[in-house]
Backbone as a chain_set.jsonl record, in Angstrom:
{"seq": "MSKEFTSADLKLLLSEKLSLLRQNSGETIEAAADSLDMAVSEYFRFLKGHRLPHLLTLLRINQKYGVNMDWWFSSLNELPGNPTVLKQHSFERQILCELKKVPPDLQKALLNMLKAFNKNLPTKWV", "coords": {"N": [[55.584, 28.064, -81.21], [57.261, 30.037, -83.74], [57.266, 32.615, -83.87], [56.082, 35.775, -82.58], [52.682, 36.229, -82.673], [50.187, 38.443, -83.838], [46.962, 40.13, -83.135], [46.181, 40.862, -85.695], [47.735, 39.038, -87.548], [46.108, 36.831, -86.902], [43.793, 37.463, -87.592], [44.047, 37.691, -90.291], [44.801, 35.085, -91.045], [42.713, 33.378, -90.123], [40.615, 34.806, -91.644], [41.446, 34.315, -94.592], [41.389, 31.328, -94.528], [38.61, 31.236, -93.941], [37.68, 32.263, -96.19], [38.746, 30.349, -98.21], [36.771, 28.177, -97.426], [34.333, 29.014, -98.09], [34.791, 29.509, -100.831], [35.085, 27.17, -101.925], [32.922, 25.987, -101.431], [31.104, 26.915, -103.201], [29.256, 28.684, -102.313], [27.479, 32.024, -102.238], [28.168, 35.208, -100.431], [26.222, 36.281, -99.451], [24.679, 33.708, -99.204], [26.252, 32.195, -97.526], [26.263, 33.496, -94.891], [23.946, 33.456, -94.424], [23.362, 30.813, -94.2], [24.677, 29.991, -91.812], [23.494, 31.6, -89.774], [23.829, 34.203, -89.444], [24.356, 38.122, -89.654], [25.033, 39.46, -92.978], [26.729, 41.57, -92.941], [28.41, 40.884, -90.362], [29.412, 38.702, -91.389], [30.915, 39.31, -93.39], [32.831, 40.828, -92.227], [34.285, 39.177, -91.114], [35.195, 37.681, -92.968], [36.94, 39.329, -94.479], [38.861, 40.025, -92.584], [38.805, 42.03, -90.498], [37.521, 41.522, -88.417], [37.823, 39.09, -85.499], [36.0, 35.976, -85.324], [33.841, 34.846, -82.647], [34.203, 32.074, -80.369], [32.056, 30.244, -80.7], [30.935, 30.84, -82.804], [33.133, 30.231, -84.544], [32.909, 27.405, -83.925], [30.3, 27.079, -84.961], [30.416, 27.444, -87.827], [32.652, 25.43, -88.218], [30.834, 23.111, -87.812], [29.263, 23.434, -90.375], [31.177, 23.255, -92.566], [32.722, 21.147, -92.263], [35.191, 20.863, -90.717], [37.424, 21.097, -88.265], [38.899, 22.421, -85.074], [41.782, 22.297, -85.195], [42.129, 22.681, -87.733], [41.878, 25.397, -88.428], [43.966, 26.545, -86.997], [46.468, 25.334, -87.546], [48.336, 26.08, -89.061], [49.682, 27.938, -87.483], [52.459, 28.181, -87.199], [53.604, 28.431, -89.624], [53.973, 31.208, -92.156], [51.668, 33.668, -92.064], [49.19, 33.557, -94.351], [50.117, 32.343, -96.269], [49.815, 31.248, -99.261], [50.459, 28.578, -100.397], [50.479, 26.914, -98.239], [47.487, 27.31, -97.219], [46.278, 26.205, -99.412], [46.841, 23.534, -99.523], [45.724, 22.784, -97.343], [43.204, 23.266, -97.962], [42.71, 21.686, -100.124], [43.301, 18.888, -98.754], [41.337, 18.882, -96.621], [38.926, 18.874, -98.673], [39.521, 16.45, -99.789], [38.765, 14.754, -97.277], [36.088, 15.556, -96.642], [34.877, 14.446, -98.923], [35.425, 12.093, -98.723], [33.919, 11.28, -96.155], [31.487, 11.12, -97.09], [31.36, 8.591, -98.331], [30.16, 5.009, -97.622], [31.006, 3.37, -94.712], [32.188, 1.034, -94.787], [33.199, 1.025, -97.306], [34.878, 3.218, -96.991], [36.947, 1.793, -95.325], [38.193, 0.071, -97.182], [39.069, 1.63, -98.946], [41.115, 3.077, -97.572], [43.039, 0.885, -96.98], [43.49, 0.522, -99.769], [45.072, 2.669, -100.518], [47.044, 2.508, -98.711], [48.211, 0.115, -99.931], [48.909, 1.09, -102.208], [50.615, 3.384, -101.538], [52.95, 1.942, -100.588], [53.91, 0.583, -102.683], [54.98, 2.53, -104.293], [57.555, 4.502, -105.991], [60.478, 5.367, -104.892], [61.346, 8.128, -105.674], [58.74, 9.413, -105.627], [57.709, 9.599, -102.933]], "CA": [[55.531, 28.914, -82.213], [58.318, 30.84, -83.963], [57.147, 34.252, -83.717], [54.847, 36.42, -81.804], [51.4, 36.395, -83.428], [49.212, 39.541, -83.323], [45.986, 40.003, -83.743], [46.251, 41.395, -87.068], [48.015, 37.832, -87.92], [45.323, 35.63, -86.386], [42.557, 37.944, -88.292], [44.451, 37.402, -91.627], [44.669, 33.432, -90.989], [41.2, 33.047, -90.257], [39.668, 35.272, -92.834], [41.852, 33.4, -95.792], [40.755, 30.287, -94.406], [37.108, 31.118, -94.101], [37.503, 32.644, -97.848], [38.847, 29.14, -98.725], [35.631, 27.522, -97.365], [33.47, 29.728, -98.911], [34.91, 29.486, -101.998], [35.012, 25.847, -102.0], [31.36, 25.521, -101.318], [30.374, 27.604, -104.276], [28.301, 29.664, -101.809], [27.713, 33.701, -102.197], [28.459, 35.6, -99.312], [24.988, 36.21, -98.421], [24.089, 32.529, -98.923], [27.032, 31.655, -96.454], [26.004, 34.115, -93.97], [22.52, 32.983, -93.964], [23.164, 29.44, -93.523], [25.235, 30.272, -90.468], [22.62, 32.583, -89.101], [24.2, 35.686, -88.973], [24.085, 39.081, -90.573], [25.941, 39.386, -94.056], [27.747, 42.442, -92.567], [29.126, 40.475, -89.631], [29.927, 37.527, -91.96], [31.872, 40.008, -94.354], [34.052, 41.605, -91.521], [35.036, 37.8, -90.704], [35.879, 37.284, -94.322], [37.725, 40.446, -94.585], [40.091, 39.904, -91.661], [38.253, 43.049, -89.821], [36.744, 40.984, -86.937], [37.824, 37.66, -85.239], [34.906, 35.38, -84.9], [34.002, 34.327, -81.414], [34.393, 30.873, -80.475], [30.642, 29.617, -80.582], [30.893, 31.31, -84.23], [34.106, 29.121, -85.174], [32.146, 26.098, -83.852], [29.036, 26.765, -86.134], [31.442, 27.355, -89.131], [33.332, 24.025, -88.147], [29.965, 22.044, -88.172], [28.753, 23.581, -91.474], [31.9, 23.121, -93.346], [33.207, 19.798, -91.766], [36.551, 21.22, -90.295], [37.821, 21.149, -86.7], [39.644, 23.826, -84.678], [43.012, 22.226, -85.291], [42.497, 22.997, -88.969], [42.024, 26.862, -88.299], [45.286, 27.116, -86.35], [47.585, 24.159, -87.896], [49.655, 26.671, -89.91], [50.369, 28.941, -87.295], [53.803, 27.995, -87.223], [53.85, 28.922, -91.041], [53.818, 32.531, -91.999], [50.419, 33.861, -92.112], [48.754, 34.308, -95.729], [51.346, 31.648, -97.204], [48.953, 30.569, -100.103], [50.653, 27.24, -100.661], [50.004, 26.091, -96.936], [46.139, 27.209, -97.167], [45.626, 25.424, -100.327], [47.166, 22.246, -99.114], [44.569, 22.598, -96.294], [41.849, 22.988, -98.673], [42.946, 20.417, -100.712], [43.067, 18.008, -97.653], [39.631, 19.279, -96.33], [37.983, 18.393, -99.983], [39.508, 14.775, -99.464], [38.067, 14.436, -96.342], [34.714, 15.938, -97.063], [34.457, 13.363, -100.123], [35.642, 10.386, -97.823], [33.058, 11.245, -95.323], [30.277, 10.634, -98.06], [31.381, 7.13, -98.762], [29.918, 4.319, -96.604], [32.28, 2.787, -93.736], [33.154, -0.389, -95.343], [34.098, 1.334, -98.334], [36.3, 3.695, -96.406], [38.218, 0.924, -95.112], [38.77, -0.619, -98.452], [39.967, 2.77, -99.807], [42.236, 3.088, -96.916], [43.553, -0.329, -97.588], [43.933, 0.496, -101.28], [45.921, 3.77, -100.359], [48.248, 1.962, -97.971], [49.038, -0.73, -100.586], [49.692, 2.014, -103.254], [51.924, 3.779, -100.98], [54.052, 0.967, -100.365], [54.296, 0.227, -103.994], [55.333, 3.867, -104.851], [59.008, 4.654, -106.224], [61.282, 6.627, -103.917], [61.346, 9.492, -106.262], [57.219, 10.165, -105.526], [57.597, 10.012, -101.608]], "C": [[57.001, 30.018, -82.389], [58.317, 32.228, -83.99], [56.151, 34.863, -82.712], [53.845, 36.725, -82.736], [50.485, 37.594, -82.933], [47.92, 39.47, -83.734], [45.131, 39.896, -84.948], [46.289, 39.962, -87.932], [46.767, 36.993, -88.073], [43.872, 36.121, -87.253], [42.616, 37.586, -89.992], [44.281, 35.816, -91.949], [43.17, 33.126, -91.163], [40.296, 33.614, -91.34], [40.151, 34.558, -94.353], [41.129, 32.083, -95.802], [39.165, 30.216, -94.8], [36.848, 31.716, -95.689], [37.319, 31.31, -98.626], [37.506, 28.055, -99.03], [34.564, 27.498, -98.085], [33.379, 29.359, -100.277], [34.765, 27.909, -102.701], [33.682, 25.137, -102.421], [30.637, 26.142, -102.429], [29.131, 28.407, -103.778], [28.646, 31.136, -102.026], [27.95, 33.784, -100.829], [27.27, 35.77, -98.535], [24.655, 34.605, -98.276], [24.944, 31.881, -97.526], [26.671, 32.47, -95.225], [24.461, 33.839, -93.449], [22.349, 31.423, -93.47], [24.013, 29.427, -92.252], [24.545, 31.112, -89.808], [23.21, 33.795, -88.538], [24.075, 36.717, -90.272], [25.287, 39.03, -91.619], [27.1, 40.38, -93.617], [28.919, 41.824, -91.441], [29.868, 39.306, -90.423], [31.278, 38.293, -92.679], [32.975, 40.646, -93.248], [35.041, 40.151, -91.163], [35.93, 37.71, -91.853], [36.888, 38.223, -94.741], [38.777, 40.416, -93.635], [39.614, 41.309, -90.637], [38.043, 42.794, -88.407], [37.525, 39.589, -86.694], [36.662, 37.068, -84.928], [35.256, 34.917, -83.399], [34.011, 32.793, -81.33], [33.249, 30.117, -80.792], [30.504, 29.881, -82.325], [31.836, 30.17, -85.038], [33.271, 27.513, -85.174], [31.007, 25.881, -84.913], [29.733, 26.564, -87.745], [32.241, 25.871, -89.181], [32.085, 22.982, -88.494], [29.525, 22.048, -89.616], [29.761, 23.172, -92.675], [32.585, 21.669, -93.187], [34.663, 19.853, -91.499], [36.586, 21.015, -88.721], [38.68, 22.261, -86.442], [41.152, 23.618, -85.097], [43.288, 22.657, -86.67], [42.569, 24.609, -89.362], [43.254, 27.427, -87.822], [46.577, 26.192, -86.654], [48.7, 24.831, -88.632], [50.017, 28.046, -89.103], [51.978, 29.106, -86.891], [54.435, 28.354, -88.711], [53.776, 30.475, -90.919], [52.529, 32.816, -92.794], [50.217, 34.377, -93.582], [49.581, 33.42, -96.547], [50.016, 30.844, -98.192], [49.195, 29.202, -100.505], [50.168, 26.402, -99.497], [48.434, 26.042, -97.133], [45.56, 26.189, -98.314], [45.886, 24.125, -100.408], [45.952, 21.727, -98.12], [43.538, 22.418, -96.756], [41.787, 21.917, -99.067], [42.558, 19.096, -99.7], [41.762, 18.037, -97.08], [38.826, 18.711, -97.496], [38.178, 17.075, -99.875], [38.664, 14.32, -98.584], [36.672, 14.694, -96.091], [34.116, 14.762, -98.026], [34.251, 12.049, -99.237], [34.594, 10.213, -96.824], [31.714, 10.886, -95.706], [30.204, 9.115, -98.423], [31.135, 6.282, -97.431], [31.127, 3.762, -96.07], [33.11, 1.965, -94.148], [33.857, 0.111, -96.5], [35.272, 2.163, -98.127], [37.285, 3.123, -96.128], [38.99, 0.234, -96.048], [39.585, 0.59, -99.092], [41.249, 2.932, -98.997], [43.362, 2.008, -97.09], [44.152, -0.205, -99.035], [45.198, 1.786, -101.208], [47.276, 3.276, -99.773], [49.071, 0.776, -98.952], [49.539, 0.273, -101.945], [50.732, 2.8, -102.822], [53.186, 2.93, -100.951], [54.557, 0.529, -101.703], [55.097, 1.562, -104.757], [56.865, 3.931, -104.935], [59.457, 5.678, -105.2], [60.923, 8.085, -104.351], [59.74, 10.174, -106.073], [57.008, 10.279, -104.003], [57.998, 11.236, -101.17]], "O": [[57.6, 30.597, -81.483], [59.329, 32.914, -84.127], [55.436, 34.089, -82.076], [54.133, 37.508, -83.642], [50.107, 37.676, -81.764], [47.668, 38.755, -84.703], [44.082, 39.317, -85.232], [45.41, 39.623, -88.724], [46.411, 36.521, -89.153], [42.995, 35.303, -87.531], [41.676, 37.314, -90.739], [43.712, 35.397, -92.956], [42.608, 32.711, -92.177], [39.373, 32.976, -91.845], [39.285, 34.287, -95.184], [40.427, 31.697, -96.736], [38.612, 29.479, -95.616], [35.762, 31.532, -96.238], [36.379, 31.011, -99.363], [37.197, 27.423, -100.041], [33.95, 26.558, -98.59], [32.362, 28.996, -100.869], [34.378, 27.672, -103.846], [33.397, 24.252, -103.228], [29.455, 25.821, -102.552], [28.197, 28.75, -104.503], [29.812, 31.53, -102.019], [27.972, 32.81, -100.076], [27.161, 35.531, -97.332], [24.349, 34.244, -97.14], [24.382, 31.216, -96.656], [26.909, 31.756, -94.25], [23.998, 34.003, -92.321], [21.54, 30.949, -92.672], [23.769, 28.399, -91.62], [25.263, 31.537, -88.902], [23.076, 34.25, -87.402], [23.819, 36.419, -91.439], [26.394, 38.632, -91.255], [28.273, 40.104, -93.867], [30.102, 42.149, -91.536], [30.988, 39.004, -90.012], [32.436, 37.906, -92.525], [34.076, 40.923, -93.726], [36.261, 40.151, -90.998], [37.158, 37.667, -91.782], [37.775, 37.756, -95.457], [39.802, 40.933, -94.08], [40.526, 41.498, -89.832], [38.279, 43.541, -87.458], [37.855, 38.966, -87.702], [36.077, 37.713, -84.058], [36.376, 34.675, -82.948], [33.79, 32.236, -82.406], [33.587, 29.047, -81.297], [29.943, 29.024, -83.008], [31.421, 29.418, -85.92], [33.103, 26.742, -86.118], [30.801, 24.852, -85.557], [29.506, 25.667, -88.558], [32.365, 25.294, -90.261], [32.264, 22.107, -89.342], [29.373, 20.969, -90.189], [29.251, 22.774, -93.723], [32.974, 21.14, -94.229], [35.385, 18.984, -91.988], [35.543, 20.755, -88.121], [39.153, 22.97, -87.33], [41.808, 24.629, -85.347], [44.434, 22.996, -86.966], [43.161, 25.036, -90.353], [43.622, 28.564, -88.119], [47.616, 26.351, -86.013], [49.799, 24.307, -88.815], [50.486, 29.039, -89.659], [52.494, 30.087, -86.354], [55.643, 28.527, -88.871], [53.564, 31.019, -89.835], [52.301, 32.352, -93.911], [50.832, 35.341, -94.038], [49.756, 33.838, -97.692], [49.374, 29.911, -97.71], [48.239, 28.572, -100.959], [49.549, 25.353, -99.674], [47.934, 24.921, -97.223], [44.559, 25.495, -98.14], [45.292, 23.453, -101.25], [45.405, 20.624, -98.117], [42.768, 21.583, -96.282], [41.006, 21.081, -98.613], [41.57, 18.401, -99.936], [41.111, 16.993, -97.141], [37.923, 17.959, -97.131], [37.174, 16.363, -99.848], [37.8, 13.517, -98.936], [36.095, 13.979, -95.271], [33.006, 14.262, -97.843], [33.297, 11.283, -99.108], [34.286, 9.052, -96.555], [30.886, 10.435, -94.914], [29.169, 8.534, -98.747], [31.656, 6.594, -96.36], [32.152, 3.647, -96.742], [34.337, 1.957, -94.04], [35.0, -0.277, -96.741], [36.346, 2.056, -98.719], [38.412, 3.517, -96.428], [40.149, -0.146, -95.882], [40.653, 0.421, -99.68], [42.342, 2.934, -99.563], [44.52, 2.349, -97.33], [45.182, -0.787, -99.374], [46.192, 1.676, -101.926], [48.379, 3.564, -100.237], [50.27, 0.536, -98.813], [50.58, 0.019, -102.55], [51.715, 2.974, -103.542], [54.297, 3.333, -101.294], [55.708, 0.095, -101.753], [55.761, 1.388, -105.778], [57.492, 3.438, -103.998], [58.807, 6.647, -104.808], [60.394, 8.964, -103.67], [59.563, 11.358, -106.36], [56.115, 11.062, -103.678], [57.872, 11.539, -99.983]]}, "num_chains": 1, "name": "protein.A"}
């Protein structure tokens, strides 16, 4: 890591990512807290960066939204709060969530199509 991270940096990073997950799901704060079996006040403190969630809480959130631990911490080398980085991760997560809904044989076909498409891209697009 390029800098010393503080608890405040981690709280900000996790709260921004949790906000993106909730917004992308279209859930209210109350519905998201309820589906995670936690009090709204507790969820709100995580959402606003006032507290860091426990590991078990992160695991429940991962399971609910289909993300993994790497997703939460992948941008530690970036500046915390960089909205461009967070939006890119959110976009990638959306793609993966949609891909998981596709039957396995079709997933393979989509992967082959993407590989073929990327081979044919002009250099200016890569």
